[in-house]
CSV table of C-alpha atoms in Angstrom, one decimal:
chain,number,residue,atom,x,y,z
A,1,MET,CA,0.0,0.0,0.0
A,2,GLY,CA,2.9,2.3,0.7
A,3,ILE,CA,4.2,1.7,-2.8
A,4,VAL,CA,0.8,2.6,-4.3
A,5,LEU,CA,0.6,5.8,-2.2
A,6,VAL,CA,4.1,6.9,-3.2
A,7,LEU,CA,3.5,6.2,-6.9
A,8,MET,CA,0.1,8.1,-6.9
A,9,ILE,CA,1.6,11.1,-5.0
A,10,GLY,CA,5.0,11.2,-6.6
A,11,PHE,CA,4.2,10.4,-10.3
A,12,ARG,CA,1.1,12.5,-10.7
A,13,PHE,CA,1.4,14.8,-13.7
A,14,GLU,CA,-0.1,18.3,-13.5
A,15,VAL,CA,-2.4,17.2,-10.6
A,16,GLY,CA,-3.0,19.4,-7.6
A,17,GLY,CA,-3.7,23.1,-7.1
A,18,ASP,CA,0.0,24.0,-6.5
A,19,TRP,CA,1.5,21.8,-9.2
A,20,PHE,CA,2.8,24.7,-11.3
A,21,ASN,CA,4.0,26.6,-8.3
A,22,TYR,CA,6.2,23.7,-7.3
A,23,GLN,CA,7.4,23.4,-10.8
A,24,ALA,CA,8.3,27.1,-10.7
A,25,HIS,CA,10.3,26.5,-7.5
A,26,TYR,CA,12.2,23.8,-9.3
A,27,PHE,CA,13.3,26.1,-12.1
A,28,ASP,CA,13.9,28.9,-9.6
A,29,VAL,CA,16.7,27.0,-7.8
A,30,LEU,CA,18.2,25.5,-11.0
A,31,ASP,CA,21.2,27.9,-11.0
A,32,VAL,CA,21.2,29.0,-7.4
A,33,PRO,CA,24.2,28.2,-5.1
A,34,LEU,CA,23.6,25.7,-2.3
A,35,GLY,CA,24.3,28.3,0.4
A,36,GLU,CA,21.6,30.5,-0.9
A,37,VAL,CA,19.2,27.6,-1.1
A,38,LEU,CA,19.7,26.7,2.6
A,39,GLU,CA,19.0,30.3,3.6
A,40,ARG,CA,15.5,30.1,2.2
A,41,PRO,CA,12.3,29.4,4.2
A,42,ASP,CA,11.5,25.6,4.4
A,43,PRO,CA,15.2,24.6,3.7
A,44,GLY,CA,14.5,20.9,3.7
A,45,TYR,CA,12.1,21.2,0.8
A,46,TYR,CA,14.4,23.6,-1.1
A,47,LEU,CA,17.4,21.4,-0.6
A,48,LEU,CA,15.5,18.5,-2.0
A,49,THR,CA,14.4,20.6,-5.0
A,50,TRP,CA,17.9,21.9,-5.5
A,51,LEU,CA,19.3,18.3,-5.6
A,52,SER,CA,16.7,17.2,-8.0
A,53,ALA,CA,17.5,20.2,-10.2
A,54,GLN,CA,21.2,19.5,-10.2
A,55,TRP,CA,20.6,15.9,-11.2
A,56,GLY,CA,18.0,16.9,-13.8
A,57,LEU,CA,15.3,14.6,-12.4
A,58,GLY,CA,12.5,17.2,-12.5
A,59,VAL,CA,9.8,17.9,-10.0
A,60,PHE,CA,9.0,14.1,-10.0
A,61,LEU,CA,11.9,13.3,-7.7
A,62,VAL,CA,10.8,16.0,-5.4
A,63,ASN,CA,7.2,14.8,-5.3
A,64,THR,CA,8.3,11.1,-4.9
A,65,VAL,CA,10.5,11.8,-1.9
A,66,CYS,CA,7.7,13.9,-0.5
A,67,GLY,CA,5.4,11.0,-1.1
A,68,VAL,CA,7.8,8.6,0.7
A,69,LEU,CA,8.0,10.8,3.8
A,70,PHE,CA,4.3,11.5,3.9
A,71,SER,CA,3.4,7.8,3.4
A,72,TRP,CA,5.9,6.6,6.0
A,73,GLY,CA,4.3,8.8,8.6
A,74,LEU,CA,0.7,8.0,7.6
A,75,LEU,CA,1.2,4.3,7.5
A,76,ALA,CA,3.1,4.3,10.8
A,77,PHE,CA,0.2,6.2,12.3
A,78,CYS,CA,-2.4,3.9,10.9
A,79,GLN,CA,-0.6,0.8,12.1
A,80,ALA,CA,-0.8,2.2,15.6
A,81,GLN,CA,-4.6,2.3,15.4
A,82,PRO,CA,-6.9,-0.7,16.3
A,83,ARG,CA,-8.2,-0.9,12.7
A,84,PRO,CA,-5.3,0.2,10.4
A,85,TRP,CA,-7.2,-0.2,7.2
A,86,LEU,CA,-10.2,1.8,8.4
A,87,ALA,CA,-7.8,4.5,9.6
A,88,LEU,CA,-6.2,4.6,6.2
A,89,ALA,CA,-9.6,4.7,4.4
A,90,VAL,CA,-10.5,7.7,6.6
A,91,ALA,CA,-7.3,9.5,5.6
A,92,VAL,CA,-7.7,9.0,1.8
A,93,PRO,CA,-10.4,11.5,0.8
A,94,TYR,CA,-8.8,14.6,2.2
A,95,LEU,CA,-5.4,14.0,3.8
A,96,VAL,CA,-4.1,11.9,0.9
A,97,THR,CA,-6.0,13.3,-2.1
A,98,VAL,CA,-6.1,17.0,-1.3
A,99,VAL,CA,-3.2,17.6,1.1
A,100,ALA,CA,-0.5,15.2,0.0
A,101,MET,CA,-1.3,15.7,-3.7
A,102,GLY,CA,-1.9,19.5,-3.3
A,103,TYR,CA,0.1,21.0,-0.5
A,104,SER,CA,3.4,19.0,-0.9
A,105,ARG,CA,5.4,20.8,1.7
A,106,GLN,CA,2.7,20.8,4.4
A,107,GLY,CA,1.8,17.2,3.4
A,108,VAL,CA,5.3,16.1,4.3
A,109,ALA,CA,5.2,18.1,7.5
A,110,ILE,CA,1.9,16.4,8.5
A,111,GLY,CA,3.2,13.0,7.6
A,112,LEU,CA,6.3,13.5,9.8
A,113,ALA,CA,4.2,15.0,12.5
A,114,MET,CA,2.0,11.9,12.5
A,115,LEU,CA,5.1,9.8,12.9
A,116,GLY,CA,6.0,12.0,15.8
A,117,LEU,CA,2.6,11.6,17.4
A,118,VAL,CA,3.0,7.9,17.5
A,119,ARG,CA,6.3,8.4,19.3
A,120,LEU,CA,4.9,11.0,21.7
A,121,ALA,CA,2.1,8.6,22.8
A,122,ARG,CA,4.8,6.1,23.8
A,123,HIS,CA,6.6,8.7,26.0
A,124,GLN,CA,9.4,9.1,23.3
A,125,ASN,CA,9.5,12.9,23.6
A,126,LEU,CA,12.9,13.3,22.0
A,127,GLN,CA,11.9,11.3,18.9
A,128,PHE,CA,8.7,13.4,18.7
A,129,VAL,CA,10.7,16.6,18.7
A,130,LEU,CA,13.1,15.3,16.1
A,131,CYS,CA,10.2,14.4,13.8
A,132,VAL,CA,8.6,17.8,14.3
A,133,GLY,CA,12.0,19.5,13.7
A,134,LEU,CA,12.4,17.6,10.4
A,135,ALA,CA,8.8,18.5,9.5
A,136,ALA,CA,9.5,22.2,10.1
A,137,THR,CA,12.2,22.2,7.5
A,138,PHE,CA,9.5,21.4,5.0
A,139,HIS,CA,6.8,23.7,6.4
A,140,LYS,CA,7.8,26.0,9.2
A,141,THR,CA,4.3,26.0,10.9
A,142,ALA,CA,5.1,22.5,12.2
A,143,VAL,CA,7.1,24.2,14.9
A,144,LEU,CA,3.9,25.1,16.6
A,145,LEU,CA,3.4,21.4,17.6
A,146,ILE,CA,6.5,21.4,19.8
A,147,PRO,CA,4.6,22.4,23.0
A,148,LEU,CA,2.8,19.1,22.9
A,149,ALA,CA,6.0,17.4,24.1
A,150,VAL,CA,5.5,19.2,27.4
A,151,LEU,CA,1.7,19.4,27.6
A,152,ALA,CA,1.2,15.7,26.9
A,153,ASN,CA,3.9,14.6,29.3
A,154,PRO,CA,2.4,13.4,32.6
A,155,ARG,CA,5.7,13.5,34.5
A,156,GLY,CA,8.9,15.4,34.5
A,157,ARG,CA,7.3,18.5,33.1
A,158,LEU,CA,9.8,20.9,34.5
A,159,TRP,CA,12.8,19.1,32.8
A,160,SER,CA,10.7,18.6,29.6
A,161,ALA,CA,9.7,22.3,29.6
A,162,LEU,CA,13.4,23.3,29.9
A,163,TRP,CA,14.9,21.2,27.1
A,164,VAL,CA,11.8,21.5,24.8
A,165,GLY,CA,11.7,25.2,25.4
A,166,ILE,CA,15.3,25.6,24.4
A,167,THR,CA,14.7,23.4,21.3
A,168,ALA,CA,11.6,25.3,20.3
A,169,ALA,CA,13.5,28.6,20.7
A,170,LEU,CA,16.3,27.4,18.4
A,171,MET,CA,13.8,26.2,15.8
A,172,TYR,CA,11.9,29.5,16.0
A,173,TRP,CA,15.2,31.4,15.5
A,174,ALA,CA,16.3,29.2,12.6
A,175,LEU,CA,13.0,28.7,10.8
A,176,LEU,CA,10.4,31.2,11.8
A,177,ALA,CA,12.0,34.4,13.1
A,178,GLU,CA,12.5,36.1,9.7
A,179,SER,CA,9.1,35.1,8.5
A,180,VAL,CA,6.9,36.1,11.4
A,181,ASP,CA,6.1,39.6,10.1
A,182,ALA,CA,5.1,38.2,6.7
A,183,LEU,CA,3.0,35.4,8.3
A,184,VAL,CA,1.2,37.8,10.5
A,185,THR,CA,0.5,40.3,7.7
A,186,ASN,CA,-0.6,37.6,5.2
A,187,TYR,CA,-2.6,35.3,7.5
A,188,ILE,CA,-3.8,37.5,10.4
A,189,VAL,CA,-4.0,41.1,9.4
A,190,ALA,CA,-5.0,40.7,5.7
A,191,GLU,CA,-8.7,40.4,5.8
A,192,TYR,CA,-9.4,39.5,2.2
A,193,GLU,CA,-6.0,38.6,0.7
A,194,TYR,CA,-5.9,35.0,2.1
A,195,GLU,CA,-9.3,33.3,2.3
A,196,SER,CA,-9.7,29.5,2.2
A,197,GLU,CA,-12.9,28.3,0.5
A,198,GLY,CA,-14.4,25.4,2.5
A,199,ALA,CA,-12.5,26.2,5.6
A,200,ALA,CA,-15.6,25.9,7.8
A,201,ILE,CA,-16.3,22.4,6.4
A,202,ARG,CA,-12.8,21.2,7.0
A,203,VAL,CA,-12.8,22.6,10.6
A,204,THR,CA,-16.1,20.9,11.2
A,205,MET,CA,-14.7,17.6,9.9
A,206,ASN,CA,-12.1,17.8,12.7
A,207,ALA,CA,-14.6,19.1,15.3
A,208,LEU,CA,-16.9,16.1,14.9
A,209,PRO,CA,-14.3,13.4,15.9
A,210,ALA,CA,-13.1,15.8,18.6
A,211,MET,CA,-16.6,15.9,20.2
A,212,LEU,CA,-16.9,12.1,19.9
A,213,LEU,CA,-13.5,11.6,21.6
A,214,LEU,CA,-14.4,13.9,24.5
A,215,LEU,CA,-17.8,12.2,24.8
A,216,PHE,CA,-16.5,8.7,24.8
A,217,ARG,CA,-13.1,9.2,26.3
A,218,ARG,CA,-13.9,6.9,29.3
A,219,ARG,CA,-14.4,4.0,26.8
A,220,VAL,CA,-11.0,4.6,25.1
A,221,VAL,CA,-8.4,2.0,25.9
A,222,TRP,CA,-5.4,4.3,26.4
A,223,GLN,CA,-2.0,2.9,26.0
A,224,SER,CA,-0.5,5.5,28.2
A,225,ALA,CA,-1.2,8.7,30.1
A,226,ALA,CA,0.7,10.6,27.5
A,227,GLU,CA,-1.6,9.2,24.8
A,228,ARG,CA,-4.7,10.3,26.8
A,229,ASN,CA,-3.3,13.8,27.4
A,230,LEU,CA,-2.1,14.2,23.8
A,231,TRP,CA,-5.4,13.3,22.1
A,232,SER,CA,-7.5,15.3,24.7
A,233,LEU,CA,-5.4,18.3,23.8
A,234,MET,CA,-5.8,17.7,20.1
A,235,ALA,CA,-9.6,17.4,20.6
A,236,TRP,CA,-9.8,20.7,22.5
A,237,ALA,CA,-7.6,22.4,19.9
A,238,ALA,CA,-9.9,21.2,17.1
A,239,LEU,CA,-13.0,22.6,18.9
A,240,ALA,CA,-11.1,25.9,19.5
A,241,THR,CA,-10.7,26.3,15.7
A,242,ILE,CA,-14.4,27.0,15.4
A,243,PRO,CA,-14.4,30.3,17.3
A,244,LEU,CA,-11.0,31.2,15.8
A,245,LEU,CA,-12.5,30.8,12.4
A,246,ILE,CA,-15.1,33.4,13.3
A,247,LEU,CA,-12.9,35.8,15.1
A,248,LEU,CA,-9.8,36.0,12.9
A,249,PRO,CA,-10.0,38.1,9.7
A,250,SER,CA,-8.4,35.5,7.5
A,251,SER,CA,-9.7,31.9,7.4
A,252,THR,CA,-6.5,30.6,5.8
A,253,ALA,CA,-4.5,30.9,9.0
A,254,VAL,CA,-7.0,28.7,10.9
A,255,ASP,CA,-7.4,26.4,7.9
A,256,ARG,CA,-3.7,25.7,7.5
A,257,MET,CA,-3.2,25.0,11.3
A,258,ALA,CA,-6.3,22.8,11.3
A,259,LEU,CA,-4.5,20.5,8.8
A,260,TYR,CA,-2.3,19.3,11.7
A,261,LEU,CA,-5.5,18.2,13.5
A,262,ILE,CA,-6.6,15.9,10.7
A,263,PRO,CA,-5.0,12.9,12.5
A,264,LEU,CA,-7.9,13.1,14.9
A,265,GLN,CA,-10.1,11.7,12.2
A,266,PRO,CA,-8.4,8.3,11.7
A,267,PHE,CA,-7.6,8.1,15.4
A,268,VAL,CA,-11.3,8.5,16.5
A,269,PHE,CA,-13.1,6.7,13.6
A,270,SER,CA,-10.9,3.6,13.8
A,271,ARG,CA,-12.1,3.3,17.4
A,272,LEU,CA,-15.7,4.5,17.0
A,273,PRO,CA,-17.2,1.0,16.1
A,274,ASP,CA,-16.0,-0.3,19.5
A,275,TRP,CA,-17.6,2.7,21.4
A,276,LEU,CA,-20.9,2.2,19.6
A,277,ALA,CA,-20.9,-1.6,19.3
A,278,ARG,CA,-24.0,-1.8,21.5
A,279,PHE,CA,-26.0,0.2,19.0
A,280,GLY,CA,-26.2,-2.1,16.0
A,281,GLY,CA,-22.9,-3.9,16.1
A,282,ARG,CA,-19.4,-3.0,14.9
A,283,ARG,CA,-19.8,-3.9,11.3
A,284,ILE,CA,-22.7,-1.5,10.6
A,285,TRP,CA,-20.6,1.4,12.1
A,286,ILE,CA,-17.6,0.4,10.0
A,287,VAL,CA,-19.7,0.5,6.9
A,288,SER,CA,-21.3,3.8,7.9
A,289,ILE,CA,-17.8,5.4,8.4
A,290,LEU,CA,-16.7,4.2,5.0
A,291,ALA,CA,-19.9,5.5,3.4
A,292,TYR,CA,-19.4,8.9,5.1
A,293,TYR,CA,-15.9,9.3,3.8
A,294,ALA,CA,-16.9,8.0,0.4
A,295,ALA,CA,-19.5,10.8,0.3
A,296,VAL,CA,-16.8,13.3,1.4
A,297,LEU,CA,-14.6,12.3,-1.5
A,298,PHE,CA,-17.6,12.3,-3.9
A,299,VAL,CA,-18.8,15.7,-2.9
A,300,TRP,CA,-15.3,17.2,-3.0
A,301,LEU,CA,-14.6,15.9,-6.5
A,302,LEU,CA,-17.9,17.1,-7.8
A,303,PHE,CA,-18.4,20.5,-6.1
A,304,ALA,CA,-15.1,21.8,-4.7
A,305,SER,CA,-13.9,25.0,-6.4
A,306,HIS,CA,-10.4,23.6,-7.0
A,307,ALA,CA,-11.3,20.0,-7.8
A,308,GLN,CA,-10.6,20.8,-11.4
A,309,TYR,CA,-6.9,20.7,-10.7
A,310,TRP,CA,-7.2,17.1,-9.7
A,311,LEU,CA,-9.4,15.9,-12.5
A,312,PRO,CA,-8.6,13.9,-14.5
A,313,TYR,CA,-5.9,12.2,-12.5
A,314,ARG,CA,-2.8,11.9,-14.8
A,315,PHE,CA,0.0,9.4,-14.2
A,316,TYR,CA,3.4,10.6,-15.5
A,317,LEU,CA,4.5,7.3,-16.9
A,318,PHE,CA,1.3,7.0,-18.9
A,319,GLU,CA,2.0,10.5,-20.3
A,320,LEU,CA,5.2,9.2,-21.8
A,321,LEU,CA,3.4,6.6,-23.9
């Protein structure tokens, strides 16, 4: 399944709303010195793009490596759930199709963050921070996940706060400091420049599993106290995006941050059949969840404003024939 995901993400041809933007990034670094590339925002992504440009492998190597990193994190996360295939099916309509095939940089960041979430739930805080640090080199907003290493930790919080705080400060200085003014201007102050169509729908899709998790949290078989704290925090954060969407002048800021909360959906819905087993049995709830996400994909492909950039899906190797 990992191979299928990597091929679909990496070898897509002119598929995704930002396809041509990423292609422009490729040509932009073609004759740029390595030192200048590493000084750009999201240095991990630009280093990968620069290497692909030097080897003449086009944007397809970039997309393929991004597909590998995203799929690695997604599948590791799904395997940690009680129903891995159901978790993966939940992730396909939006996280795989729209995010991984549309927002390549943030898709990688979310995939690596999911890998980190698995580690954090097992009290492996350092591995979580390393995963988030690598994710931030592809999309700087991943730095905002670092506080979870302290907040989810049920013990040793003072020591955790110290070393995580130092790490977060270093990451902020290296990756975010020079971009803060632009981010605030573009995503917070600008009322009309950056608006995300469908943001309310995507926020609601996270809020639904968040409410279910908080409602049934006593039925959850938690593997650790860290896991319980982590997902409770994620649920409250997902609910907090609703008033933020109303209060902030730009919906894009909330929408982009809500992408990091999408793992709530496979986490909750892979467990929901157990929580509701007394009401019709597990099988009917599994089928209902699959039908719900099939409807999500169907509606998005037919009615989303930007679905035209995904249709028809074109596979690069077929384009060569």
